[in-house]
Amino acid sequence: MTHLHAGLSSETTEKARLELNENPDTLHQDIQQVRDMIVTRPDIGFLRTDDDFILRFLRARKFDQVETFRLLAQYFQFRQQNLDMFQSFKVDDPGIKRALMDGFPGVLETPDQHGRKILILFASNWDQSRNSFTDILRAILLSLEVLIENPELQINGFILIIDWSNFSFKQASKLTPNILKLAIEGLQDSFPARFGGIHFVNQPWYIHAMYTIIKPFLKDKTRKRIFLHGNNLNSLHQLIQPECLPSEFGGTLPPYDMGIWARMLLGPDYNDDTEYTLTYDALHVRENGGGGGDKDMMKR
């Protein structure tokens, strides 16, 4: 087994073979073929090209090398085109820190029944005087950067649940087409994560209207994975077992602690008044190819 498979369970390795066309015998060759395409895009600064990094893009595109390179190029192009978003792309940036502390995003410790990591957003927690939408998006992207270092999650993927309870029309009016398009470009088109489902719950009519606006920007694959449950949690539970969900979503787990993910990223001394020096560099090249659980990733 190649070092790139270190830390993977036999079940996940088999899943990668069956679902993603991953072949341990040709892994290094697949990675190199993607790397060889970099010369075709001299307009893009590819700031990271190590094996571990390229592998996550191959997994996100089921080892289609052309599609993998397209995603890799879009990843760096998105960052070049939105330099202000990534200038201080670390957990101690004040905007990202505030968003994390306000639960953007929440990350459940328990995965779903398919091993997918569950991210949750409580939309009504968006205090527009405290958090810009851009900072929330940056906090989500940074969280995904941390999580995607785990090879199990590169293969199993993610679930996103957005609870729109008490999200006002005034708040919704701030979700302009431009910032929604930015979010779609950052998450759908430029990030190597496999999203198995995006679930809306308790959404009011104006969120349906917003969805109609953004629908043309969504790929067919993304549209098929968006589920609008309204207040019908039974339909949510048909796709995500209640044993994997906190009580807010009708699950059997305790209510979600909004600060739990922020504490993992910001460190054990997390509190509102601390100035943080711990940083996460998304382009940091790890010397070891292994990938433990979330706790291993936080030891920085």
C-alpha positions as CSV (number, residue, x, y, z in Angstrom):
1,M,0.0,0.0,0.0
2,T,1.3,3.4,-1.0
3,H,2.0,6.0,1.7
4,L,-0.9,8.0,0.2
5,H,-3.2,5.4,1.6
6,A,-1.7,5.4,5.1
7,G,-4.4,5.8,7.7
8,L,-7.3,4.6,5.5
9,S,-9.4,1.8,6.6
10,S,-9.8,-1.2,4.3
11,E,-13.5,-0.3,3.8
12,T,-12.6,3.2,2.7
13,T,-9.9,2.0,0.4
14,E,-12.4,-0.3,-1.2
15,K,-14.9,2.5,-1.4
16,A,-12.4,4.6,-3.2
17,R,-11.8,1.8,-5.7
18,L,-15.4,1.2,-6.4
19,E,-16.8,4.7,-6.3
20,L,-13.8,6.9,-7.4
21,N,-11.9,4.6,-9.7
22,E,-8.9,4.8,-7.4
23,N,-6.2,2.3,-8.2
24,P,-3.2,2.1,-5.8
25,D,-1.0,0.6,-8.5
26,T,-1.3,3.7,-10.8
27,L,-1.8,6.4,-8.2
28,H,1.6,8.1,-8.6
29,Q,1.2,7.9,-12.4
30,D,-2.3,9.5,-12.2
31,I,-0.9,12.3,-10.0
32,Q,2.0,13.0,-12.3
33,Q,-0.2,13.2,-15.3
34,V,-2.2,15.9,-13.6
35,R,0.9,17.7,-12.6
36,D,2.2,17.6,-16.2
37,M,-0.8,19.6,-17.3
38,I,0.3,22.6,-15.2
39,V,2.5,24.0,-17.9
40,T,-0.6,24.5,-20.0
41,R,-1.8,27.3,-17.7
42,P,1.1,29.7,-17.2
43,D,-1.4,32.4,-16.2
44,I,-2.1,30.6,-12.9
45,G,0.2,30.4,-9.9
46,F,0.0,26.8,-8.7
47,L,1.3,27.3,-5.2
48,R,1.1,23.7,-4.1
49,T,1.6,20.6,-6.3
50,D,2.7,17.8,-3.9
51,D,1.2,14.3,-4.2
52,D,-1.1,14.6,-1.2
53,F,-2.6,17.9,-2.5
54,I,-3.2,16.7,-6.1
55,L,-4.7,13.4,-4.8
56,R,-7.6,15.2,-3.1
57,F,-8.5,16.8,-6.5
58,L,-8.4,13.4,-8.2
59,R,-10.7,12.0,-5.6
60,A,-13.1,14.9,-6.0
61,R,-13.4,14.2,-9.8
62,K,-13.3,10.4,-9.7
63,F,-9.9,10.2,-11.2
64,D,-10.9,11.9,-14.5
65,Q,-7.6,13.6,-15.0
66,V,-8.9,16.4,-17.3
67,E,-11.6,17.3,-14.9
68,T,-9.2,17.0,-12.0
69,F,-6.8,19.5,-13.6
70,R,-9.7,21.8,-14.4
71,L,-10.7,21.8,-10.8
72,L,-7.1,22.3,-9.6
73,A,-6.8,25.3,-12.0
74,Q,-10.1,26.8,-10.8
75,Y,-9.0,26.4,-7.2
76,F,-6.0,28.7,-7.7
77,Q,-7.7,30.9,-10.2
78,F,-10.5,31.6,-7.7
79,R,-7.9,32.6,-5.1
80,Q,-6.1,34.9,-7.6
81,Q,-9.3,36.6,-8.6
82,N,-10.4,37.1,-5.0
83,L,-7.2,38.1,-3.4
84,D,-8.9,40.1,-0.7
85,M,-10.7,37.0,0.5
86,F,-7.4,35.1,1.0
87,Q,-5.0,37.8,2.1
88,S,-5.4,36.8,5.8
89,F,-6.8,33.3,5.4
90,K,-6.2,32.0,8.9
91,V,-8.1,31.3,12.0
92,D,-6.8,34.4,13.9
93,D,-8.0,36.8,11.2
94,P,-10.7,38.9,13.1
95,G,-13.4,38.3,10.5
96,I,-12.9,34.6,10.3
97,K,-12.6,34.3,14.0
98,R,-15.9,36.0,14.6
99,A,-17.6,33.9,12.1
100,L,-16.3,30.7,13.6
101,M,-17.3,31.8,17.1
102,D,-20.8,32.5,15.8
103,G,-21.0,28.9,14.5
104,F,-20.2,29.5,10.8
105,P,-19.9,26.6,10.2
106,G,-20.8,24.1,12.8
107,V,-19.1,20.7,12.4
108,L,-20.7,17.6,14.0
109,E,-18.3,15.2,15.6
110,T,-20.5,12.2,14.5
111,P,-20.5,11.5,10.7
112,D,-23.6,10.3,8.9
113,Q,-24.2,6.6,8.3
114,H,-22.0,6.8,5.1
115,G,-19.0,8.3,6.9
116,R,-19.7,11.8,5.5
117,K,-18.9,14.8,7.7
118,I,-21.9,16.9,8.6
119,L,-21.6,20.7,8.5
120,I,-24.5,22.8,9.8
121,L,-25.4,26.4,9.5
122,F,-28.1,28.2,11.6
123,A,-28.8,31.0,9.2
124,S,-30.6,33.2,11.8
125,N,-27.3,33.5,13.7
126,W,-26.0,35.8,11.0
127,D,-25.6,39.1,12.7
128,Q,-24.9,41.4,9.8
129,S,-23.4,44.1,12.0
130,R,-20.9,41.5,13.3
131,N,-20.2,39.2,10.3
132,S,-20.0,40.0,6.6
133,F,-21.2,37.3,4.3
134,T,-17.6,37.2,2.8
135,D,-16.1,36.4,6.3
136,I,-18.7,33.6,6.7
137,L,-17.7,32.2,3.4
138,R,-14.0,32.5,4.3
139,A,-14.6,30.7,7.6
140,I,-16.5,27.9,5.7
141,L,-13.7,27.5,3.1
142,L,-11.0,27.5,5.8
143,S,-12.9,24.8,7.8
144,L,-13.1,22.7,4.6
145,E,-9.4,23.2,4.1
146,V,-8.7,21.8,7.5
147,L,-11.2,18.9,7.1
148,I,-10.2,17.9,3.6
149,E,-6.7,17.0,4.9
150,N,-8.3,13.9,6.3
151,P,-8.1,11.3,3.4
152,E,-11.2,9.5,4.8
153,L,-13.2,12.7,4.2
154,Q,-11.7,13.1,0.7
155,I,-13.4,9.8,-0.1
156,N,-16.5,9.9,2.0
157,G,-17.3,13.6,1.5
158,F,-19.6,16.0,3.3
159,I,-23.2,16.8,4.0
160,L,-24.4,20.4,4.6
161,I,-27.5,21.2,6.5
162,I,-28.8,24.8,6.6
163,D,-31.6,25.7,9.1
164,W,-33.4,28.8,8.0
165,S,-35.6,29.1,11.1
166,N,-36.2,32.7,12.1
167,F,-34.1,33.9,9.1
168,S,-35.8,37.3,8.4
169,F,-36.7,38.8,5.1
170,K,-34.3,41.6,5.9
171,Q,-31.5,39.2,6.4
172,A,-32.4,37.4,3.2
173,S,-32.3,40.7,1.3
174,K,-28.6,40.9,1.9
175,L,-28.0,37.6,0.0
176,T,-27.5,39.4,-3.3
177,P,-27.0,37.5,-6.6
178,N,-23.3,38.6,-6.6
179,I,-22.5,37.1,-3.2
180,L,-24.5,34.0,-3.8
181,K,-22.6,33.5,-7.1
182,L,-19.3,34.0,-5.2
183,A,-20.3,31.2,-2.8
184,I,-21.2,28.9,-5.6
185,E,-17.9,29.6,-7.4
186,G,-16.0,29.0,-4.2
187,L,-17.7,25.8,-3.1
188,Q,-19.1,24.1,-6.2
189,D,-16.6,25.1,-8.8
190,S,-13.3,25.6,-7.0
191,F,-13.0,23.3,-4.0
192,P,-12.1,19.5,-4.0
193,A,-14.8,18.3,-1.7
194,R,-17.5,15.7,-2.4
195,F,-20.9,17.1,-1.2
196,G,-23.3,14.2,-0.9
197,G,-26.2,16.4,0.0
198,I,-27.2,20.0,0.8
199,H,-30.3,20.1,3.0
200,F,-32.5,23.1,3.6
201,V,-34.8,22.9,6.6
202,N,-37.5,25.3,7.9
203,Q,-37.0,27.5,4.9
204,P,-39.5,30.4,4.3
205,W,-40.9,31.3,0.9
206,Y,-38.3,33.9,0.2
207,I,-35.6,31.3,0.5
208,H,-37.4,29.3,-2.2
209,A,-37.3,32.5,-4.3
210,M,-33.6,32.8,-3.6
211,Y,-33.0,29.2,-4.7
212,T,-34.8,29.9,-8.0
213,I,-32.4,32.8,-8.6
214,I,-29.3,30.7,-8.0
215,K,-30.5,27.5,-9.7
216,P,-29.2,28.5,-13.2
217,F,-25.6,28.8,-11.7
218,L,-25.8,25.2,-10.2
219,K,-24.5,22.2,-12.0
220,D,-27.0,19.4,-12.6
221,K,-25.2,17.2,-10.2
222,T,-25.4,19.9,-7.5
223,R,-29.1,20.5,-8.1
224,K,-29.9,16.8,-7.7
225,R,-28.2,16.9,-4.3
226,I,-30.2,19.9,-2.9
227,F,-33.2,18.9,-0.8
228,L,-35.8,21.4,0.5
229,H,-37.4,19.7,3.5
230,G,-39.4,22.6,4.9
231,N,-40.5,21.6,8.4
232,N,-40.7,18.0,7.5
233,L,-37.8,16.5,9.4
234,N,-39.0,13.0,8.6
235,S,-37.8,13.5,5.0
236,L,-34.4,14.6,6.4
237,H,-34.2,11.5,8.5
238,Q,-34.8,9.3,5.5
239,L,-31.5,10.6,4.2
240,I,-29.6,11.2,7.4
241,Q,-30.3,8.9,10.3
242,P,-31.5,10.6,13.5
243,E,-28.6,8.9,15.4
244,C,-26.2,11.2,13.5
245,L,-28.1,14.4,14.2
246,P,-28.5,16.8,17.2
247,S,-31.9,17.4,18.7
248,E,-32.3,20.7,16.7
249,F,-32.8,18.5,13.7
250,G,-35.0,15.9,15.4
251,G,-31.9,13.7,16.1
252,T,-31.0,11.7,19.2
253,L,-27.7,13.6,19.9
254,P,-27.6,16.5,22.4
255,P,-28.2,20.1,21.2
256,Y,-25.2,21.3,19.2
257,D,-22.6,23.4,21.0
258,M,-22.0,26.3,18.6
259,G,-18.5,26.9,19.9
260,I,-17.2,23.4,19.5
261,W,-15.6,23.7,16.1
262,A,-14.2,27.2,16.9
263,R,-12.6,25.8,20.0
264,M,-10.9,23.0,18.0
265,L,-9.5,25.5,15.5
266,L,-8.7,28.3,17.9
267,G,-7.2,26.1,20.6
268,P,-7.9,25.2,24.2
269,D,-7.6,28.8,25.5
270,Y,-10.5,29.8,23.3
271,N,-12.5,32.7,24.7
272,D,-14.0,36.0,23.4
273,D,-11.1,38.1,24.8
274,T,-8.1,36.1,23.8
275,E,-5.8,37.3,21.0
276,Y,-4.9,34.2,19.0
277,T,-1.6,33.4,17.4
278,L,-2.4,29.9,16.2
279,T,-2.7,29.9,12.4
280,Y,-3.7,27.5,9.7
281,D,-2.0,27.8,6.4
282,A,-4.1,26.2,3.7
283,L,-1.1,25.8,1.4
284,H,1.2,24.2,4.1
285,V,2.9,21.1,2.6
286,R,2.8,18.4,5.2
287,E,5.9,16.3,5.4
288,N,4.0,13.1,6.3
289,G,1.4,11.7,4.0
290,G,-0.7,10.3,6.8
291,G,-4.1,11.6,7.8
292,G,-5.6,10.9,11.2
293,G,-8.8,12.2,12.5
294,D,-9.8,15.8,13.2
295,K,-7.8,15.9,16.4
296,D,-4.6,15.1,14.5
297,M,-5.3,17.9,12.1
298,M,-5.7,20.4,14.9
299,K,-2.2,19.8,16.3
300,R,-0.6,22.8,14.7
